[in-house]
Short mmCIF file of C-alpha atoms in Angstrom, two decimals:
data_model
loop_
_atom_site.label_atom_id
_atom_site.label_comp_id
_atom_site.label_asym_id
_atom_site.label_seq_id
_atom_site.Cartn_x
_atom_site.Cartn_y
_atom_site.Cartn_z
CA GLU W 190 -4.29 11.95 -1.93
CA ILE W 191 -2.43 11.41 1.49
CA VAL W 192 -0.44 8.18 1.15
CA LEU W 193 -0.06 6.42 4.31
CA THR W 194 3.36 3.68 4.82
CA GLN W 195 3.36 1.70 7.69
CA SER W 196 6.33 -0.27 9.28
CA PRO W 197 7.30 -2.79 9.43
CA GLY W 198 5.04 -4.79 7.28
CA THR W 199 5.05 -7.88 9.51
CA LEU W 200 6.34 -7.56 13.32
CA SER W 201 6.78 -11.05 15.14
CA LEU W 202 6.83 -10.49 19.38
CA SER W 203 6.20 -13.00 22.45
CA PRO W 204 3.05 -11.98 24.71
CA GLY W 205 4.48 -9.42 27.13
CA GLU W 206 6.96 -7.47 24.71
CA ARG W 207 6.56 -3.96 23.82
CA ALA W 208 4.88 -3.02 19.79
CA THR W 209 5.90 0.23 17.84
CA LEU W 210 3.70 0.31 15.20
CA SER W 211 5.27 3.40 12.49
CA CYS W 212 2.81 5.16 10.27
CA ARG W 213 3.89 7.89 7.69
CA ALA W 214 2.66 10.60 5.80
CA SER W 215 3.14 11.60 2.33
CA GLN W 216 2.43 15.36 3.22
CA SER W 217 1.48 16.58 6.74
CA VAL W 218 -1.75 15.26 8.57
CA SER W 219 -3.76 18.24 9.14
CA SER W 220 -4.28 19.09 13.13
CA SER W 221 -2.92 15.39 13.51
CA TYR W 222 -6.11 14.05 12.26
CA LEU W 223 -4.90 10.17 12.42
CA ALA W 224 -6.79 7.37 13.52
CA TRP W 225 -5.72 3.76 14.34
CA TYR W 226 -7.50 0.35 13.86
CA GLN W 227 -6.97 -3.08 15.19
CA GLN W 228 -8.55 -5.83 12.58
CA LYS W 229 -8.40 -9.49 13.00
CA PRO W 230 -9.23 -12.50 10.85
CA GLY W 231 -13.21 -12.51 9.64
CA GLN W 232 -13.89 -9.15 11.81
CA ALA W 233 -14.48 -5.33 10.98
CA PRO W 234 -11.75 -2.89 11.53
CA ARG W 235 -12.04 -1.25 15.78
CA LEU W 236 -11.22 1.88 16.80
CA LEU W 237 -7.93 2.42 18.80
CA ILE W 238 -7.11 5.88 18.31
CA TYR W 239 -8.38 8.92 17.23
CA GLY W 240 -6.63 12.68 17.34
CA ALA W 241 -3.57 10.66 16.94
CA SER W 242 -3.12 10.05 20.81
CA SER W 243 -6.65 10.21 22.31
CA ARG W 244 -7.97 6.41 23.09
CA ALA W 245 -11.51 5.43 22.27
CA THR W 246 -14.18 4.27 24.33
CA GLY W 247 -13.20 1.04 25.84
CA ILE W 248 -9.67 0.71 24.84
CA PRO W 249 -6.81 -0.39 27.44
CA ASP W 250 -4.24 2.06 28.03
CA ARG W 251 -1.39 -0.06 26.76
CA PHE W 252 -2.54 1.03 23.90
CA SER W 253 -0.85 4.49 23.21
CA GLY W 254 -0.48 6.73 19.90
CA SER W 255 1.87 9.71 18.87
CA GLY W 256 3.37 12.01 16.73
CA SER W 257 2.43 14.84 14.48
CA GLY W 258 2.92 15.86 11.07
CA THR W 259 4.39 13.11 9.26
CA ASP W 260 5.26 10.42 11.54
CA PHE W 261 2.75 8.52 13.72
CA THR W 262 3.16 5.67 16.12
CA LEU W 263 1.31 2.85 17.66
CA THR W 264 2.41 1.65 20.77
CA ILE W 265 1.12 -1.17 22.65
CA SER W 266 3.38 -1.06 25.92
CA ARG W 267 2.75 -4.86 26.98
CA LEU W 268 1.37 -7.51 24.36
CA GLU W 269 -2.00 -9.85 25.14
CA PRO W 270 -2.90 -12.73 23.16
CA GLU W 271 -5.61 -10.98 21.86
CA ASP W 272 -3.41 -8.15 20.41
CA PHE W 273 -2.32 -10.18 17.67
CA ALA W 274 -4.06 -8.68 14.57
CA VAL W 275 -3.40 -6.15 11.95
CA TYR W 276 -3.15 -2.86 12.75
CA TYR W 277 -4.15 0.23 9.94
CA CYS W 278 -3.71 3.95 10.20
CA GLN W 279 -5.95 6.61 8.89
CA GLN W 280 -5.48 10.15 8.14
CA TYR W 281 -8.93 12.21 8.13
CA GLY W 282 -7.37 15.59 7.72
CA SER W 283 -7.32 15.64 3.90
CA SER W 284 -9.97 14.75 1.93
CA PRO W 285 -10.03 11.77 0.79
CA THR W 286 -9.79 10.02 4.26
CA THR W 287 -7.30 7.39 3.45
CA PHE W 288 -5.62 4.60 5.06
CA GLY W 289 -1.78 2.37 5.14
CA GLN W 290 -1.67 -0.65 3.99
CA GLY W 291 -1.40 -2.29 7.45
CA THR W 292 0.85 -3.86 10.10
CA LYS W 293 0.63 -7.16 11.25
CA VAL W 294 1.29 -8.18 14.86
CA GLU W 295 1.89 -11.96 15.02
CA ILE W 296 3.30 -14.45 17.49
CA LYS W 297 6.81 -15.37 17.65
CA GLU I 230 -27.94 -1.99 20.32
CA VAL I 231 -25.80 0.14 18.33
CA GLN I 232 -25.64 -1.43 15.31
CA LEU I 233 -24.92 -1.50 11.21
CA LEU I 234 -25.75 -4.63 9.16
CA GLU I 235 -24.38 -5.18 5.44
CA SER I 236 -26.57 -7.28 2.73
CA GLY I 237 -26.75 -7.78 -0.88
CA GLY I 238 -23.25 -8.99 -1.72
CA GLY I 239 -22.74 -11.35 -3.69
CA LEU I 240 -21.41 -12.74 -7.26
CA VAL I 241 -22.01 -10.94 -10.14
CA GLN I 242 -20.09 -11.17 -14.00
CA PRO I 243 -17.79 -8.03 -15.00
CA GLY I 244 -19.99 -5.36 -16.70
CA GLY I 245 -22.90 -6.37 -14.00
CA SER I 246 -24.84 -4.50 -11.18
CA LEU I 247 -25.71 -4.73 -7.68
CA ARG I 248 -26.90 -2.59 -5.19
CA LEU I 249 -25.80 -3.41 -1.09
CA SER I 250 -27.76 -2.37 1.78
CA CYS I 251 -26.51 -1.11 5.28
CA ALA I 252 -29.34 -1.17 8.01
CA ALA I 253 -28.95 1.14 10.97
CA SER I 254 -30.07 0.60 14.42
CA GLY I 255 -29.65 2.08 17.94
CA PHE I 256 -29.10 5.71 16.98
CA THR I 257 -30.67 8.82 15.02
CA PHE I 258 -29.32 8.13 11.68
CA SER I 259 -30.27 11.22 9.74
CA SER I 260 -27.74 13.26 12.12
CA TYR I 261 -24.73 11.19 10.68
CA ALA I 262 -22.94 11.40 7.74
CA MET I 263 -21.96 7.52 6.64
CA SER I 264 -19.73 5.50 4.29
CA TRP I 265 -18.88 2.92 2.43
CA VAL I 266 -14.88 1.50 2.65
CA ARG I 267 -13.91 -2.12 0.60
CA GLN I 268 -11.07 -4.28 1.57
CA ALA I 269 -10.04 -6.45 -1.54
CA PRO I 270 -9.19 -9.86 -0.12
CA GLY I 271 -6.08 -10.16 1.47
CA LYS I 272 -5.54 -6.22 1.13
CA GLY I 273 -5.72 -3.58 3.16
CA LEU I 274 -8.93 -0.59 3.44
CA GLU I 275 -10.13 1.80 0.49
CA TRP I 276 -13.00 4.62 1.36
CA VAL I 277 -15.72 4.53 -1.54
CA SER I 278 -18.03 6.92 -0.68
CA ALA I 279 -19.76 9.05 1.78
CA ILE I 280 -22.80 10.51 2.43
CA SER I 281 -24.34 13.39 4.24
CA GLY I 282 -26.96 13.26 6.98
CA SER I 283 -29.91 14.76 4.83
CA GLY I 284 -28.77 12.31 1.55
CA GLY I 285 -28.12 16.08 0.12
CA SER I 286 -24.32 15.99 -0.92
CA THR I 287 -22.05 12.92 -1.62
CA TYR I 288 -18.75 12.04 -2.50
CA TYR I 289 -16.80 8.99 -4.04
CA ALA I 290 -13.10 8.08 -4.39
CA ASP I 291 -11.51 8.06 -7.88
CA SER I 292 -11.89 4.71 -8.48
CA VAL I 293 -15.84 4.37 -8.59
CA LYS I 294 -17.22 7.73 -9.56
CA GLY I 295 -19.56 7.49 -12.37
CA ARG I 296 -20.12 3.82 -11.56
CA PHE I 297 -21.32 3.76 -8.25
CA THR I 298 -24.10 5.75 -6.31
CA ILE I 299 -24.49 6.09 -2.97
CA SER I 300 -27.94 6.70 -0.98
CA ARG I 301 -29.84 7.06 1.69
CA ASP I 302 -33.65 6.50 3.02
CA ASN I 303 -33.58 7.86 6.16
CA SER I 304 -36.94 6.93 7.04
CA LYS I 305 -35.53 3.06 6.81
CA ASN I 306 -32.19 4.24 8.69
CA THR I 307 -30.75 2.46 5.78
CA LEU I 308 -27.78 3.18 3.56
CA TYR I 309 -27.32 2.26 0.00
CA LEU I 310 -24.48 1.97 -2.02
CA GLN I 311 -25.66 0.70 -6.66
CA MET I 312 -22.80 -0.39 -7.81
CA ASN I 313 -22.79 -0.33 -11.68
CA SER I 314 -20.63 -1.35 -14.46
CA LEU I 315 -18.98 -4.10 -11.76
CA ARG I 316 -15.09 -4.82 -12.13
CA ALA I 317 -12.79 -7.62 -11.01
CA GLU I 318 -11.03 -5.26 -9.05
CA ASP I 319 -14.26 -3.99 -7.23
CA THR I 320 -14.12 -7.65 -5.63
CA ALA I 321 -14.08 -6.61 -2.06
CA VAL I 322 -15.69 -6.82 1.34
CA TYR I 323 -17.72 -3.47 1.55
CA TYR I 324 -18.28 -2.04 5.13
CA CYS I 325 -20.70 0.53 6.05
CA ALA I 326 -18.82 3.20 9.03
CA LYS I 327 -20.51 5.96 10.73
CA PRO I 328 -18.11 8.55 12.45
CA PRO I 329 -18.55 9.67 16.00
CA PRO I 330 -21.54 12.46 16.74
CA TYR I 331 -19.50 15.54 15.81
CA GLY I 332 -17.36 13.98 12.54
CA ASP I 333 -18.39 14.91 8.91
CA PHE I 334 -18.09 12.84 5.99
CA ASN I 335 -14.23 12.54 5.84
CA TRP I 336 -13.70 11.54 9.58
CA TYR I 337 -12.74 8.46 11.42
CA PHE I 338 -15.53 6.31 12.04
CA ASP I 339 -16.84 4.65 15.43
CA LEU I 340 -18.79 2.37 14.17
CA TRP I 341 -18.59 -0.33 11.45
CA GLY I 342 -20.95 -2.95 10.07
CA ARG I 343 -19.47 -6.85 9.64
CA GLY I 344 -19.11 -6.40 5.86
CA THR I 345 -20.83 -8.14 2.91
CA LEU I 346 -18.62 -10.04 -0.04
CA VAL I 347 -18.96 -8.75 -3.49
CA THR I 348 -17.16 -10.88 -6.01
CA VAL I 349 -17.03 -9.97 -9.40
CA SER I 350 -16.04 -13.04 -11.86
CA SER I 351 -17.22 -14.77 -14.98
#
């Protein structure tokens, strides 16, 4: 199965700053079938990005995804207070689908 | 409103059994493959099992194969997960999750339930 490694584990930033989160796959992700989720404490994950770069319905344009092959990036252009959360990547190009271990974006 | 609502979690002893349910509403349930995804306390997400829209095909993670059984009742718009021979490492919040309209059993999820906590402990 494909192992996804997210970095950094924790990102300490201030509101208004840019956040860059990385997701690296152990082998190439077919057709850029990679998604990103946001999760806040006590809540279910929320879909942000699918197909590596397509924003889900209702997701603000400060969230963007990029990458292909084995290297993918989620960028939050300017952090809003509600963006401080844990972010997970998921690949669905190979079975079984797998998730990264998460990156926590915390307030500095 | 489109939603998923899990139930059936609780405290169970190692070796015990539990059945989780997920009630779906607001969409044509039988048209979608459905999945269970779990999250151990303070940990990341792990896909557990999936089932086709008709219920004719099922899929399992190696960690639960032979112990868990996924099923569905499309007349009741309900997804189930029968969990047997439970272990401490099965302790987690269990979410049911739905793919988008064109997705299949191995896809991303655009709708998640709130989850139900399963604790395996003596």
